[in-house]
Amino acid sequence: MRKILIVGAGQSGLQLALGLQSHGYEVTVMSNRTADEIRGGRVMSTQCMFDQALQHERDLEINFWEDQSPRTEGLGVSVVGPDGSRVIDWVGRLDSYAQSIDQRVKMAGWLETFAQRGGQLVIHGAAVSDLDFFARTYDLVLVAAGKGELVTMFERDASRSPYDKPQRALAVSYVHGLERRPEHPEMLAVRFNLVPGVGELFMIPGYTVSGACDILFWEGIPGGPLDVFQGVKDPAEHLDLTLELMKRFTPWEYDRARKVELTDAGGTLAGRYAPTVRKPVGRLPSGGAVLGVADVVVANDPITGQGSNTASKCAASYLAAILERGDEPFDEEWMQATFERFWQDTARHVTKWSNGLLAPPPEHVLQLIGAGMEHQELADRFANAFSDPSDLENWFFDPEKAQAYLASLASA
């Protein structure tokens, strides 16, 4: 029986651990927190997951909260004009629903499930020296902890990382009491509000430790009017700032948020990081190699809501590669090839999309977003790209393909 160590207990690490466990591998998970500490801690992300990523959880039968969580059926886009009004406003319908399940709920539950199924769980904040010791007793070591010292083992890939500084200041609030959008009260939808030159506001239906909720998520251009959350420690002050900014920049969203309250004392999060792609093989002091997983090696800005989706797809891709390997060694050549398959199939499309949206949009993208008002087919196609970003290569990224698509819509 092959022995595998996974360091990190997030979406990708635990999904991969549970998948390997189901195929009879001897798996150890190293987490810096217990399930109870995760469940009682602060929120970690917004984690809205779309159908392709959710299917990987269904395939492993670890979609424990699917029937409890609200089902998001659409994705809407609003753009603020120079006078502060909505100059663009439409909603696309998803082919299959999305869900956002608080990682405190999911990771705590998955960690307990892993242990109950006989997995070895080590509660320890691993350092590079620890991995150097442990690596000798495992056939494969995977690093799925996207923060801290371990990330320094993985060299930044400058050819795939156009930014070296954070491009957005992030601020998240989990709330109860948000009213439905009056334009589509019958349909739960993620709302994507773009305020040019300022930032973006996302409104995401979710499920948290206290049940159904909504997530208010500001992405502010650093140094701009939304970049005001650094140093704010009090959750109530964090929410007040969030609502003040909504009242100023997106009053139509503020109108339905007047009565919201935080879900719990841990329901806020703020921070920033530079979008970075890293080389997938980390080198230990003794010379051994470890393989980076998900946001250890591909950390995109959450502007396209792809973090948990990409993590799920990475876990599924790596699981397939490990199973295909059989009894052959998990050498450095295999590690590189395993990452490249994940990059080509998934991560490159997400990285291109996320980095593109961080910059001022080119003319053809403005035309496409505007055309969502006239063409429901385009609105629906954009919404479903959040499940399958590879489709954007066919009509969104390239100006000529965009013009050809717009012409086809017009002629139809």
XYZ file of C-alpha atoms in Angstrom:
412
model
C 0.000 0.000 0.000
C 1.476 3.342 -1.070
C 1.909 5.970 1.638
C 1.095 9.609 0.889
C 1.446 12.695 3.083
C -0.729 15.751 2.419
C 0.181 18.938 4.269
C -2.805 21.280 4.492
C -6.491 20.719 5.211
C -8.289 22.939 2.721
C -10.499 22.231 -0.287
C -7.815 20.582 -2.396
C -5.850 18.806 0.326
C -8.844 17.183 2.009
C -10.678 16.369 -1.230
C -7.540 14.648 -2.494
C -7.010 12.865 0.831
C -10.574 11.510 0.879
C -10.282 10.461 -2.762
C -7.009 8.589 -2.201
C -8.429 7.032 0.954
C -11.381 5.662 -1.032
C -8.900 3.918 -3.354
C -7.032 2.218 -0.524
C -4.008 4.476 -0.182
C -2.469 4.984 3.257
C -2.915 8.735 3.687
C -1.677 11.102 6.376
C -3.039 14.646 6.587
C -1.140 17.295 8.488
C -3.296 20.233 9.620
C -2.340 23.192 11.785
C -5.834 23.176 13.361
C -8.329 20.671 14.700
C -11.817 20.379 13.237
C -13.261 22.244 16.239
C -10.713 25.041 15.852
C -11.603 25.393 12.168
C -15.343 25.375 12.898
C -14.988 27.998 15.629
C -12.529 30.241 13.791
C -12.838 33.041 11.254
C -14.199 32.676 7.742
C -11.514 31.821 5.223
C -12.967 32.661 1.807
C -16.116 33.187 -0.259
C -15.811 29.769 -1.991
C -18.718 29.898 -4.434
C -18.405 26.661 -6.386
C -19.974 25.926 -9.753
C -21.185 22.698 -11.305
C -17.966 21.226 -12.723
C -16.185 21.623 -9.390
C -19.174 20.465 -7.344
C -19.351 17.316 -9.466
C -15.929 16.235 -8.201
C -17.342 16.271 -4.669
C -20.397 14.310 -5.794
C -18.153 11.736 -7.486
C -16.430 11.100 -4.137
C -19.757 11.220 -2.237
C -18.483 13.968 0.067
C -21.130 16.558 -0.900
C -22.600 16.318 2.610
C -24.226 19.786 2.666
C -25.625 19.933 -0.877
C -29.250 19.522 0.222
C -28.921 22.078 3.038
C -27.159 24.858 1.164
C -29.027 27.463 -0.932
C -28.820 26.811 -4.664
C -27.638 29.731 -6.774
C -29.282 29.640 -10.197
C -27.917 32.788 -11.861
C -25.094 35.292 -12.084
C -25.774 38.966 -12.645
C -23.530 41.798 -13.792
C -23.993 45.502 -13.082
C -21.670 48.299 -14.195
C -21.685 51.740 -12.598
C -21.592 54.737 -14.933
C -19.851 58.099 -14.394
C -22.979 59.531 -12.725
C -23.213 56.628 -10.249
C -26.168 54.934 -11.933
C -26.282 51.424 -13.338
C -25.536 51.740 -17.034
C -25.448 47.945 -17.469
C -27.532 45.425 -15.563
C -28.368 41.849 -16.558
C -28.484 38.338 -15.152
C -27.436 35.086 -16.805
C -28.963 31.756 -15.880
C -26.711 28.861 -14.876
C -27.243 25.485 -16.532
C -26.735 23.875 -13.112
C -26.760 25.536 -9.711
C -23.776 26.845 -7.757
C -23.267 26.685 -3.990
C -21.082 28.445 -1.432
C -20.556 26.391 1.709
C -18.505 28.088 4.425
C -15.135 26.355 4.569
C -15.397 26.297 8.351
C -18.328 23.916 7.924
C -16.898 21.873 5.064
C -13.266 21.527 6.139
C -14.172 20.667 9.722
C -16.628 18.030 8.494
C -14.208 16.583 5.951
C -11.393 16.466 8.517
C -13.608 14.491 10.897
C -14.726 12.178 8.081
C -11.120 11.507 7.072
C -10.240 10.508 10.637
C -13.401 8.416 11.054
C -12.504 6.471 7.905
C -9.149 5.519 9.359
C -6.917 8.252 7.994
C -3.954 9.370 10.045
C -4.400 12.973 11.157
C -1.489 14.968 12.558
C -2.278 18.344 14.136
C 0.910 20.290 13.632
C 1.970 23.473 11.858
C 4.593 21.942 9.593
C 7.892 23.640 8.789
C 10.290 22.753 5.982
C 12.474 20.865 8.469
C 9.478 18.696 9.428
C 8.859 17.769 5.808
C 12.520 16.960 5.361
C 12.150 14.389 8.143
C 8.760 12.975 7.101
C 9.436 12.785 3.372
C 11.757 9.795 3.783
C 8.920 7.584 5.017
C 6.341 8.457 2.324
C 6.109 7.595 -1.350
C 4.771 11.096 -2.115
C 4.507 14.371 -0.221
C 1.969 16.978 -1.388
C 1.956 20.521 -0.029
C -1.556 21.992 -0.011
C -1.022 24.714 2.600
C -1.087 27.966 0.633
C 0.325 30.230 3.324
C 3.380 30.296 5.568
C 6.911 29.009 5.347
C 6.205 26.009 3.130
C 5.232 28.180 0.163
C 8.793 29.552 0.067
C 9.961 26.160 -1.239
C 8.189 26.886 -4.529
C 9.864 29.355 -6.881
C 7.748 32.079 -8.472
C 7.196 31.462 -12.181
C 7.747 34.927 -13.635
C 6.626 33.848 -17.116
C 3.142 33.076 -15.749
C 2.930 35.819 -13.090
C 2.483 39.284 -14.616
C 1.869 40.967 -11.249
C 4.309 41.191 -8.357
C 2.066 43.236 -6.053
C -1.516 42.857 -4.804
C -4.028 44.228 -7.306
C -7.007 44.336 -4.927
C -7.676 44.898 -1.226
C -10.198 42.258 -0.119
C -12.964 42.592 2.488
C -15.600 39.925 3.244
C -18.687 39.959 5.513
C -21.030 37.020 6.123
C -24.528 38.287 6.932
C -28.119 37.319 7.664
C -31.058 39.489 6.626
C -30.186 40.464 3.027
C -33.340 40.996 0.956
C -33.767 39.437 -2.502
C -32.972 41.470 -5.619
C -36.345 42.969 -6.737
C -35.508 42.387 -10.417
C -35.513 38.604 -9.913
C -36.936 37.790 -6.458
C -37.655 34.208 -7.502
C -34.014 33.404 -8.386
C -30.961 33.324 -6.164
C -28.043 34.833 -8.046
C -24.478 35.913 -7.456
C -24.298 39.640 -8.188
C -21.123 41.082 -9.724
C -21.084 44.914 -9.448
C -18.242 46.704 -11.264
C -17.324 50.238 -10.202
C -14.736 51.358 -12.807
C -11.575 52.785 -11.310
C -12.695 51.833 -7.795
C -13.260 48.064 -7.557
C -15.951 45.394 -7.425
C -18.715 44.272 -5.068
C -19.849 40.651 -5.081
C -23.039 39.432 -3.383
C -22.999 35.658 -2.917
C -25.711 33.404 -1.439
C -24.110 30.971 0.982
C -24.389 28.485 3.828
C -22.518 28.959 7.102
C -22.317 27.648 10.663
C -25.706 29.250 11.425
C -27.459 28.211 8.203
C -28.281 30.098 5.014
C -26.544 33.459 4.638
C -25.206 35.970 2.128
C -21.638 37.090 1.582
C -20.767 40.739 0.890
C -17.366 40.920 -0.754
C -15.548 44.122 -1.730
C -12.473 44.038 -3.987
C -10.867 47.482 -3.896
C -8.085 48.904 -6.044
C -5.167 49.504 -3.612
C -4.972 53.102 -2.468
C -8.520 53.830 -3.644
C -11.694 54.601 -1.682
C -12.404 50.909 -0.950
C -8.964 50.329 0.556
C -10.014 51.146 4.118
C -10.158 47.783 5.919
C -6.525 47.385 6.948
C -6.219 47.547 10.706
C -9.966 47.127 11.322
C -10.235 44.445 14.004
C -13.803 44.908 15.228
C -16.283 42.847 13.141
C -19.077 45.396 13.661
C -16.854 48.209 12.373
C -15.914 46.036 9.386
C -19.600 45.553 8.504
C -20.366 49.253 9.006
C -17.589 50.163 6.563
C -18.897 47.600 4.068
C -22.381 49.095 4.203
C -21.138 52.692 3.994
C -19.259 51.830 0.809
C -22.327 50.061 -0.608
C -24.445 53.135 0.103
C -21.897 55.335 -1.677
C -21.048 53.204 -4.707
C -23.852 50.617 -5.163
C -26.986 52.118 -3.563
C -29.261 49.525 -5.242
C -27.434 46.831 -3.279
C -27.393 48.899 -0.087
C -31.174 49.231 -0.263
C -31.589 45.493 0.314
C -28.813 45.309 2.912
C -30.122 47.889 5.398
C -31.194 45.247 7.940
C -28.291 42.818 7.700
C -26.410 41.492 10.714
C -23.188 39.496 10.873
C -23.692 35.751 11.042
C -21.183 35.454 13.887
C -18.130 37.110 15.420
C -15.878 35.241 13.001
C -17.836 36.319 9.931
C -15.415 38.927 8.544
C -12.133 38.717 6.663
C -9.760 41.266 5.120
C -6.423 41.007 3.342
C -4.519 41.200 0.058
C -1.981 39.158 -1.879
C -0.188 39.263 -5.205
C -1.561 36.820 -7.803
C 1.241 34.302 -8.285
C 1.971 31.135 -10.231
C 4.805 29.079 -8.773
C 6.853 26.203 -10.106
C 5.256 22.978 -8.908
C 8.219 21.081 -7.463
C 9.598 22.152 -4.104
C 13.074 21.073 -3.066
C 13.782 19.946 0.493
C 17.137 20.654 2.204
C 18.027 16.955 1.936
C 17.383 17.051 -1.814
C 13.969 15.377 -1.805
C 11.116 16.750 -3.902
C 7.534 17.632 -2.922
C 4.613 18.568 -5.177
C 2.621 21.788 -4.697
C -1.164 21.662 -4.834
C -3.807 24.252 -5.836
C -3.125 27.769 -4.480
C 0.378 26.796 -3.369
C 1.270 26.860 -7.063
C -1.599 28.845 -8.646
C -2.872 31.661 -6.436
C -5.181 33.884 -8.480
C -7.012 36.959 -7.270
C -10.600 35.970 -6.336
C -12.101 38.454 -8.813
C -13.457 35.556 -10.907
C -14.499 33.464 -7.900
C -12.371 30.534 -9.017
C -10.234 29.685 -5.968
C -12.243 26.769 -4.581
C -13.268 25.676 -8.083
C -9.644 25.491 -9.192
C -8.684 23.707 -5.968
C -11.354 21.069 -6.537
C -10.280 20.556 -10.142
C -6.624 20.357 -9.084
C -7.454 17.658 -6.527
C -9.381 15.676 -9.147
C -6.577 16.016 -11.702
C -3.884 14.974 -9.216
C -5.999 12.058 -7.982
C -6.291 10.730 -11.531
C -2.546 11.129 -12.103
C -1.685 9.288 -8.866
C -4.024 6.419 -9.688
C -2.613 6.165 -13.212
C 0.925 5.996 -11.826
C 0.324 2.657 -10.150
C 3.538 1.412 -8.509
C 5.866 3.634 -10.518
C 7.906 6.209 -8.546
C 6.498 9.701 -7.993
C 9.664 11.310 -9.311
C 10.276 14.921 -10.252
C 9.477 14.295 -13.928
C 6.071 12.875 -12.949
C 5.426 15.817 -10.608
C 6.141 18.327 -13.361
C 3.953 16.459 -15.850
C 1.114 16.164 -13.317
C 1.108 19.909 -12.739
C 1.348 20.710 -16.448
C -1.738 18.628 -17.170
C -3.665 20.555 -14.506
C -2.277 23.839 -15.890
C -3.241 23.085 -19.487
C -6.697 21.711 -18.677
C -7.765 24.251 -16.054
C -5.393 26.690 -14.409
C -4.163 28.572 -17.478
C -7.689 29.616 -18.443
C -8.496 30.797 -14.911
C -5.204 32.663 -14.580
C -5.671 34.414 -17.923
C -9.239 35.414 -17.012
C -8.466 36.558 -13.471
C -5.411 38.594 -14.437
C -7.331 40.118 -17.342
C -10.191 41.345 -15.156
C -7.735 43.028 -12.776
C -6.706 45.425 -15.558
C -8.914 48.062 -17.234
C -11.031 46.094 -19.736
C -10.204 46.322 -23.449
C -12.816 47.628 -25.871
C -14.066 44.225 -27.012
C -14.738 43.145 -23.398
C -16.729 46.325 -22.782
C -18.765 45.539 -25.886
C -19.415 41.991 -24.706
C -20.507 43.077 -21.235
C -22.775 45.702 -22.737
C -24.286 43.167 -25.147
C -25.480 41.090 -22.197
C -28.328 43.607 -21.918
C -29.576 42.680 -25.401
C -28.641 39.019 -25.759
C -29.716 36.541 -23.099
C -27.601 33.872 -24.790
C -24.461 35.901 -24.081
C -25.502 36.585 -20.477
C -26.078 32.860 -19.929
C -22.794 31.933 -21.605
C -20.836 34.338 -19.393
C -22.522 32.983 -16.261
C -21.681 29.396 -17.213
C -18.043 30.293 -17.870
C -17.682 30.388 -14.079
C -18.154 26.617 -14.193
C -16.066 26.075 -17.349
C -13.638 28.977 -17.923
C -12.068 27.226 -20.913
C -15.065 28.334 -23.013
C -13.845 31.936 -22.735
C -11.068 31.064 -25.196
C -13.764 30.745 -27.885
C -15.318 34.195 -27.596
C -14.114 36.396 -24.712
C -10.338 36.766 -24.702
C -9.630 37.456 -28.370
C -11.017 40.638 -30.037
C -11.619 38.924 -33.403
C -13.469 35.995 -31.842
C -15.502 38.460 -29.744
C -16.534 40.442 -32.822
C -17.441 37.254 -34.677
C -19.596 36.116 -31.747
C -21.331 39.479 -31.466
C -22.001 39.440 -35.207
C -23.510 35.956 -34.973
C -25.811 37.110 -32.155
C -26.869 40.175 -34.118
C -27.657 38.160 -37.233
C -29.659 35.621 -35.235
